[in-house]
Amino acid sequence: MTDDDAGRDHREEFHEDPLGHADAWAGMSVGDLADEYGNAGIGAAKMGRAVDVYAEMLAREDVTNFFGLAGAMVPGGMRSVVTDLLRDGHIDALVTTGANLTHDAIEAIGGKHHHGRTAEAGHERDHDERLRDEGVDRIYNVYLPQEHFTLFESHLRDRVFPEFDGVVATSEFTRELGRANLAANEATGVDEDAGIAAAAYESDVPVFVPAIQDSVLGIQAWMHSQVSAFTLDALADLTNITDVAFDAERAGATVVGGGVPKNFVLQTMLTVPEAYDYGVQLTTDPASTGGLSGATLDEARSWGKLEKSAKNVTVLGDATITLPLLVAAARDRIEG
C-alpha cells in the first residue's frame, strides 16, 4: 500500500456522494426543479438545500417564522409572494423597510409600478434627467410616476395619522397602516390586492420597521410629528419582537437581502435564552465584501443568534429570482 493509498483510507472530509446531475424536462414542477438542483453542485446545490430547510421550517407547527424583507422587493414584483405567505400563516413576524411599505401602500390605494429600462452605456445621465423632467422615479428598470407619492401622502393624512395622538410603537403604526390600506382598497374598488401591510393586519402579524425614518413613509411621519403630538418609539419594538421570540418553542429566520431588516431579525435572539433553529438567507452580496448583507448565517452562529445545531443555508443571487423559486418549491413539498 502506498502512502497515497493510506491517506485515502482516512479522508475525513470526503464522503462518497456522487453528483446526480440535474435533469430538465417539459412539464416539470418547481418542486421537481428544486430536487434536480439538489442533485447538482455549486449554486444549484445551495438552492436545493435552501428549499429543504425552508420546507421543513414551514411544515413544523412548533416553529415561529421571522421574515426579513430588505431591498426594493415590492417595486421588484415580490409583493404577492410575501402577501400570500402572510395570509397562509407562514410569517409570524415581519421586519421590513419603510420603502417596501411605502410602495406596498401605493399599490393598495390604486397606484402602479411600471416596466421601465436602464439607459445604454454613456447615456445614463440624459435618461434620468428626462425622467426627472417627466415626473417619473426610477428603481433600476422599474418606473413609478411621482403623483403616486402625492396620493400616498394624502392617504396617510386622511386615514392613518388621525388615529394617533402621542407616542406610538412602529409596529402599532404599521398595523394601522395595514388597516387603512385594506379599507381604502375595498372602498375604492382597486384592482390590485390590498397587499403586505393589509395581510399582516388581517392575520394579526406584527410588522417592524426599525429604520422607518429612512423612507418616504418615515419622512411623512416626521413631518406629521412637527405639527402634532405624534411620534414613533423605535425602542418599543424591541420589546414587541422580543415577546414574539420568548413565546416561540422553536424559531426560524428567512432573510431576504441584508441591511437593517436582516440584523434586526437575527439580533432578536440575543435578547432571549434560545436561538434560531432554522435559517435561510437570500442575498446578492458575498461574504468577501465584509459587509453585513454578505455575512453568512454561520457567522451569526458564532454570536449565538443561531443554535449550534441549526439548519441553515445562504444562497447568492437576485432575490427576485430566488425568492419565488424558494417559496414555490417549498409549497410544492408541504402542500402537494
Coordinates of C-alpha atoms in Angstrom, one line a residue:
M1 CA 0.0 0.0 0.0
T2 CA 1.4 3.4 -1.0
D3 CA 1.4 6.5 1.2
D4 CA -1.3 7.9 -1.1
D5 CA -3.5 4.8 -0.6
A6 CA -3.1 5.1 3.1
G7 CA -4.1 8.7 3.1
R8 CA -7.2 8.0 1.0
D9 CA -8.3 5.5 3.7
H10 CA -8.6 8.3 6.2
R11 CA -10.3 11.1 4.2
E12 CA -12.1 12.9 6.9
E13 CA -13.8 15.4 4.6
F14 CA -14.7 13.0 1.8
H15 CA -18.0 11.1 1.8
E16 CA -18.9 9.2 -1.3
D17 CA -21.9 11.2 -2.6
P18 CA -21.6 11.5 -6.4
L19 CA -23.4 14.3 -8.3
G20 CA -26.6 13.1 -9.9
H21 CA -26.5 15.9 -12.5
A22 CA -29.6 18.0 -13.0
D23 CA -32.3 17.0 -15.5
A24 CA -34.8 19.4 -17.0
W25 CA -37.9 18.3 -18.9
A26 CA -41.2 19.7 -20.2
G27 CA -43.9 19.9 -17.6
M28 CA -41.6 19.6 -14.6
S29 CA -42.9 21.2 -11.4
V30 CA -41.0 23.7 -9.4
G31 CA -40.6 21.1 -6.7
D32 CA -39.1 18.8 -9.3
L33 CA -36.7 21.6 -10.3
A34 CA -35.6 22.1 -6.7
D35 CA -35.0 18.3 -6.4
E36 CA -32.8 18.5 -9.6
Y37 CA -30.9 21.4 -8.2
G38 CA -30.1 19.2 -5.2
N39 CA -28.5 16.7 -7.5
A40 CA -26.2 19.3 -8.9
G41 CA -23.3 21.3 -7.4
I42 CA -22.2 24.9 -6.8
G43 CA -25.2 27.4 -6.6
A44 CA -27.8 24.8 -7.6
A45 CA -26.8 22.7 -4.6
K46 CA -27.2 25.7 -2.3
M47 CA -30.7 26.4 -3.8
G48 CA -31.7 22.8 -3.4
R49 CA -30.6 22.8 0.2
A50 CA -32.4 26.1 0.9
V51 CA -35.7 24.5 -0.2
D52 CA -35.0 21.6 2.0
V53 CA -34.5 23.8 5.1
Y54 CA -37.3 26.2 4.2
A55 CA -39.9 23.5 3.6
E56 CA -39.0 21.8 6.9
M57 CA -39.3 25.1 8.7
L58 CA -42.7 25.9 7.2
A59 CA -44.1 22.4 7.8
R60 CA -43.4 22.4 11.5
E61 CA -46.2 23.8 13.6
D62 CA -43.9 24.5 16.5
V63 CA -41.7 26.9 14.5
T64 CA -42.2 30.6 14.8
N65 CA -41.2 32.2 11.5
F66 CA -39.4 35.6 11.4
F67 CA -39.1 37.1 7.9
G68 CA -36.7 39.9 7.0
L69 CA -37.5 41.8 3.8
A70 CA -35.0 44.4 2.6
G71 CA -34.2 45.8 -0.8
A72 CA -36.7 47.0 -3.4
M73 CA -38.8 43.9 -3.2
V74 CA -42.2 45.5 -3.7
P75 CA -41.2 47.6 -6.7
G76 CA -39.4 44.4 -7.9
G77 CA -42.6 42.5 -8.1
M78 CA -42.4 40.3 -4.9
R79 CA -45.4 41.8 -3.2
S80 CA -47.8 39.0 -3.9
V81 CA -45.3 36.3 -2.8
V82 CA -45.0 37.9 0.7
T83 CA -48.7 38.7 0.9
D84 CA -49.6 35.1 0.3
L85 CA -47.1 33.9 2.9
L86 CA -48.7 36.2 5.5
R87 CA -52.2 35.0 4.7
D88 CA -51.2 31.4 4.8
G89 CA -49.6 31.6 8.2
H90 CA -46.0 31.2 7.0
I91 CA -44.8 34.5 8.6
D92 CA -45.2 35.2 12.3
A93 CA -43.2 38.4 12.5
L94 CA -42.2 40.6 9.5
V95 CA -39.3 43.0 9.6
T96 CA -39.0 45.2 6.5
T97 CA -38.2 48.7 5.3
G98 CA -40.3 51.9 5.2
A99 CA -39.6 51.9 1.5
N100 CA -41.3 48.5 0.9
L101 CA -44.3 49.6 3.0
T102 CA -44.5 52.8 1.0
H103 CA -44.6 51.0 -2.3
D104 CA -47.0 48.4 -0.9
A105 CA -49.4 51.1 0.2
I106 CA -49.2 52.9 -3.2
E107 CA -50.4 49.8 -4.9
A108 CA -53.1 49.1 -2.3
I109 CA -54.7 52.5 -2.9
G110 CA -54.5 52.5 -6.7
G111 CA -51.0 53.3 -7.8
K112 CA -48.9 51.1 -10.0
H113 CA -45.3 50.4 -10.8
H114 CA -44.4 50.1 -14.4
H115 CA -41.8 48.3 -16.5
G116 CA -39.0 50.7 -17.4
R117 CA -35.5 50.4 -18.5
T118 CA -31.9 51.3 -17.7
A119 CA -30.1 53.6 -20.1
E120 CA -27.5 52.4 -22.6
A121 CA -23.9 52.9 -21.5
G122 CA -22.9 56.6 -21.8
H123 CA -26.5 57.9 -21.8
E124 CA -27.4 57.3 -18.2
R125 CA -27.5 60.9 -17.1
D126 CA -29.6 62.0 -20.1
H127 CA -32.0 59.2 -19.4
D128 CA -32.5 60.1 -15.8
E129 CA -32.7 63.8 -16.4
R130 CA -35.5 63.2 -18.8
L131 CA -37.3 61.0 -16.3
R132 CA -37.0 63.8 -13.7
D133 CA -38.4 66.3 -16.2
E134 CA -41.3 64.0 -16.8
G135 CA -42.0 63.3 -13.2
V136 CA -41.0 59.6 -13.2
D137 CA -38.9 58.0 -10.5
R138 CA -36.7 55.0 -11.5
I139 CA -35.8 52.0 -9.4
Y140 CA -33.4 50.1 -11.6
N141 CA -35.7 49.0 -14.5
V142 CA -39.0 49.9 -12.8
Y143 CA -40.7 53.3 -13.1
L144 CA -43.1 55.0 -10.7
P145 CA -44.9 58.2 -11.6
Q146 CA -44.4 60.8 -8.8
E147 CA -48.1 61.6 -8.5
H148 CA -48.5 58.2 -6.8
F149 CA -46.4 59.6 -3.9
T150 CA -48.8 62.5 -3.6
L151 CA -51.7 60.0 -3.4
F152 CA -49.8 58.1 -0.7
E153 CA -49.2 61.2 1.4
S154 CA -52.9 62.1 1.2
H155 CA -53.8 58.6 2.3
L156 CA -51.6 58.9 5.4
R157 CA -53.0 62.3 6.3
D158 CA -56.6 61.3 5.8
R159 CA -56.7 57.6 7.0
V160 CA -53.7 56.9 9.2
F161 CA -52.3 59.8 11.2
P162 CA -55.7 60.9 12.6
E163 CA -55.8 57.6 14.5
F164 CA -52.9 58.6 16.7
D165 CA -52.1 61.2 19.3
G166 CA -48.9 60.7 21.2
V167 CA -46.1 58.2 21.3
V168 CA -46.6 55.1 19.2
A169 CA -44.6 51.9 18.6
T170 CA -43.7 51.4 15.0
S171 CA -45.4 48.1 14.9
E172 CA -48.6 49.8 16.1
F173 CA -48.2 52.4 13.4
T174 CA -47.8 49.7 10.7
R175 CA -50.8 47.8 11.9
E176 CA -52.9 50.9 11.4
L177 CA -51.3 51.4 8.0
G178 CA -52.4 47.9 7.1
R179 CA -56.0 48.6 8.3
A180 CA -56.1 51.8 6.3
N181 CA -54.7 50.2 3.2
L182 CA -57.4 47.5 3.4
A183 CA -60.2 50.0 3.9
A184 CA -59.1 52.2 1.1
N185 CA -58.6 49.3 -1.2
E186 CA -62.1 48.0 -0.6
A187 CA -63.8 51.4 -0.6
T188 CA -62.4 52.5 -3.9
G189 CA -62.5 49.1 -5.7
V190 CA -58.8 49.0 -6.5
D191 CA -58.0 46.0 -8.8
E192 CA -54.7 45.4 -7.1
D193 CA -54.6 43.3 -3.9
A194 CA -54.6 45.2 -0.6
G195 CA -51.1 43.8 -0.1
I196 CA -48.5 43.2 2.6
A197 CA -49.4 45.5 5.4
A198 CA -53.1 44.7 5.0
A199 CA -52.5 41.0 5.0
A200 CA -50.4 41.4 8.2
Y201 CA -53.2 43.3 9.8
E202 CA -55.8 40.7 8.8
S203 CA -53.6 37.9 10.0
D204 CA -52.5 39.7 13.2
V205 CA -48.8 39.5 12.3
P206 CA -46.7 42.4 13.7
V207 CA -44.7 44.4 11.1
F208 CA -41.5 46.0 12.4
V209 CA -39.6 48.8 10.6
P210 CA -36.5 49.6 12.7
A211 CA -35.2 52.2 10.2
I212 CA -38.5 53.7 9.2
Q213 CA -37.1 57.2 9.1
D214 CA -35.0 56.1 6.0
S215 CA -38.1 56.2 3.7
V216 CA -40.9 58.4 2.3
L217 CA -43.1 56.8 5.0
G218 CA -40.7 57.9 7.7
I219 CA -40.4 61.4 6.2
Q220 CA -44.2 61.8 6.3
A221 CA -44.3 60.5 9.9
W222 CA -41.6 63.1 10.8
M223 CA -43.5 65.9 9.1
H224 CA -46.7 65.0 11.0
S225 CA -44.7 64.9 14.2
Q226 CA -43.8 68.6 13.6
V227 CA -47.4 69.7 13.9
S228 CA -48.8 67.2 16.4
A229 CA -48.0 65.2 19.5
F230 CA -47.5 62.1 17.3
T231 CA -44.1 60.5 17.4
L232 CA -42.7 57.0 16.8
D233 CA -41.0 55.0 19.6
A234 CA -38.4 52.7 17.9
L235 CA -37.3 51.1 21.1
A236 CA -40.8 49.9 21.9
D237 CA -40.4 47.4 19.0
L238 CA -37.5 45.7 20.8
T239 CA -40.0 44.8 23.5
N240 CA -42.6 43.7 21.0
I241 CA -40.4 41.5 18.8
T242 CA -38.7 40.0 21.9
D243 CA -42.1 39.0 23.2
V244 CA -42.7 37.0 20.0
A245 CA -39.3 35.3 20.4
F246 CA -39.9 34.5 24.1
D247 CA -43.1 32.7 23.2
A248 CA -41.5 30.7 20.4
E249 CA -41.0 27.0 21.0
R250 CA -38.6 26.9 18.0
A251 CA -37.7 29.7 15.7
G252 CA -36.8 30.1 12.0
A253 CA -35.4 33.1 10.1
T254 CA -35.9 33.8 6.5
V255 CA -33.8 36.8 5.4
V256 CA -34.3 38.4 2.0
G257 CA -31.5 40.9 1.4
G258 CA -29.4 42.4 4.1
G259 CA -29.1 45.7 6.0
V260 CA -31.3 46.6 8.9
P261 CA -34.1 44.1 8.5
K262 CA -31.5 41.2 8.4
N263 CA -29.8 42.4 11.5
F264 CA -33.0 43.2 13.4
V265 CA -34.3 39.7 12.8
L266 CA -31.0 38.0 13.8
Q267 CA -30.2 40.2 16.8
T268 CA -33.6 39.4 18.4
M269 CA -32.1 36.1 19.6
L270 CA -29.6 38.0 21.6
T271 CA -32.4 39.1 23.9
V272 CA -33.8 35.6 24.7
P273 CA -32.3 32.3 26.0
E274 CA -32.8 30.4 22.8
A275 CA -31.6 30.9 19.2
Y276 CA -32.8 30.2 15.7
D277 CA -33.2 26.5 14.8
Y278 CA -33.5 27.3 11.0
G279 CA -32.1 30.0 8.8
V280 CA -32.3 30.7 5.1
Q281 CA -30.7 33.8 3.6
L282 CA -31.1 35.1 0.0
T283 CA -28.6 37.8 -0.8
T284 CA -26.6 39.2 -3.7
D285 CA -23.5 40.0 -1.5
P286 CA -20.7 37.6 -1.0
A287 CA -19.1 37.3 2.4
S288 CA -15.8 38.6 1.0
T289 CA -17.1 42.2 0.9
G290 CA -17.0 42.3 4.7
G291 CA -20.4 43.8 4.9
L292 CA -23.5 42.9 6.9
S293 CA -25.5 41.9 3.8
G294 CA -23.0 39.3 2.8
A295 CA -22.3 37.9 6.3
T296 CA -23.1 34.2 6.4
L297 CA -25.5 32.6 8.8
D298 CA -22.6 30.5 10.0
E299 CA -21.1 33.8 11.3
A300 CA -24.3 34.5 13.1
R301 CA -24.0 31.2 14.8
S302 CA -20.7 32.5 16.5
W303 CA -22.8 35.3 18.0
G304 CA -25.4 32.9 19.5
K305 CA -28.1 34.0 17.0
L306 CA -28.3 30.5 15.6
E307 CA -28.2 27.3 17.6
K308 CA -25.1 25.2 17.1
S309 CA -27.3 22.5 15.6
A310 CA -29.3 24.9 13.4
K311 CA -30.0 24.0 9.8
N312 CA -29.1 27.0 7.7
V313 CA -28.0 28.0 4.2
T314 CA -27.1 31.1 2.3
V315 CA -28.0 31.5 -1.4
L316 CA -26.3 34.1 -3.5
G317 CA -28.4 35.6 -6.3
D318 CA -31.0 38.2 -7.2
A319 CA -33.9 37.7 -4.7
T320 CA -36.5 38.5 -7.4
I321 CA -35.3 35.2 -8.9
T322 CA -34.5 33.1 -5.8
L323 CA -37.4 34.1 -3.5
P324 CA -40.3 32.9 -5.8
L325 CA -38.4 29.7 -6.5
L326 CA -37.8 29.0 -2.8
V327 CA -41.4 29.7 -1.8
A328 CA -43.0 27.8 -4.7
A329 CA -40.8 24.7 -4.3
A330 CA -41.3 24.6 -0.5
R331 CA -45.1 25.0 -1.0
D332 CA -44.9 22.1 -3.6
R333 CA -43.5 19.9 -0.9
I334 CA -45.7 20.7 2.0
E335 CA -49.0 21.3 0.1
G336 CA -48.6 18.9 -2.8

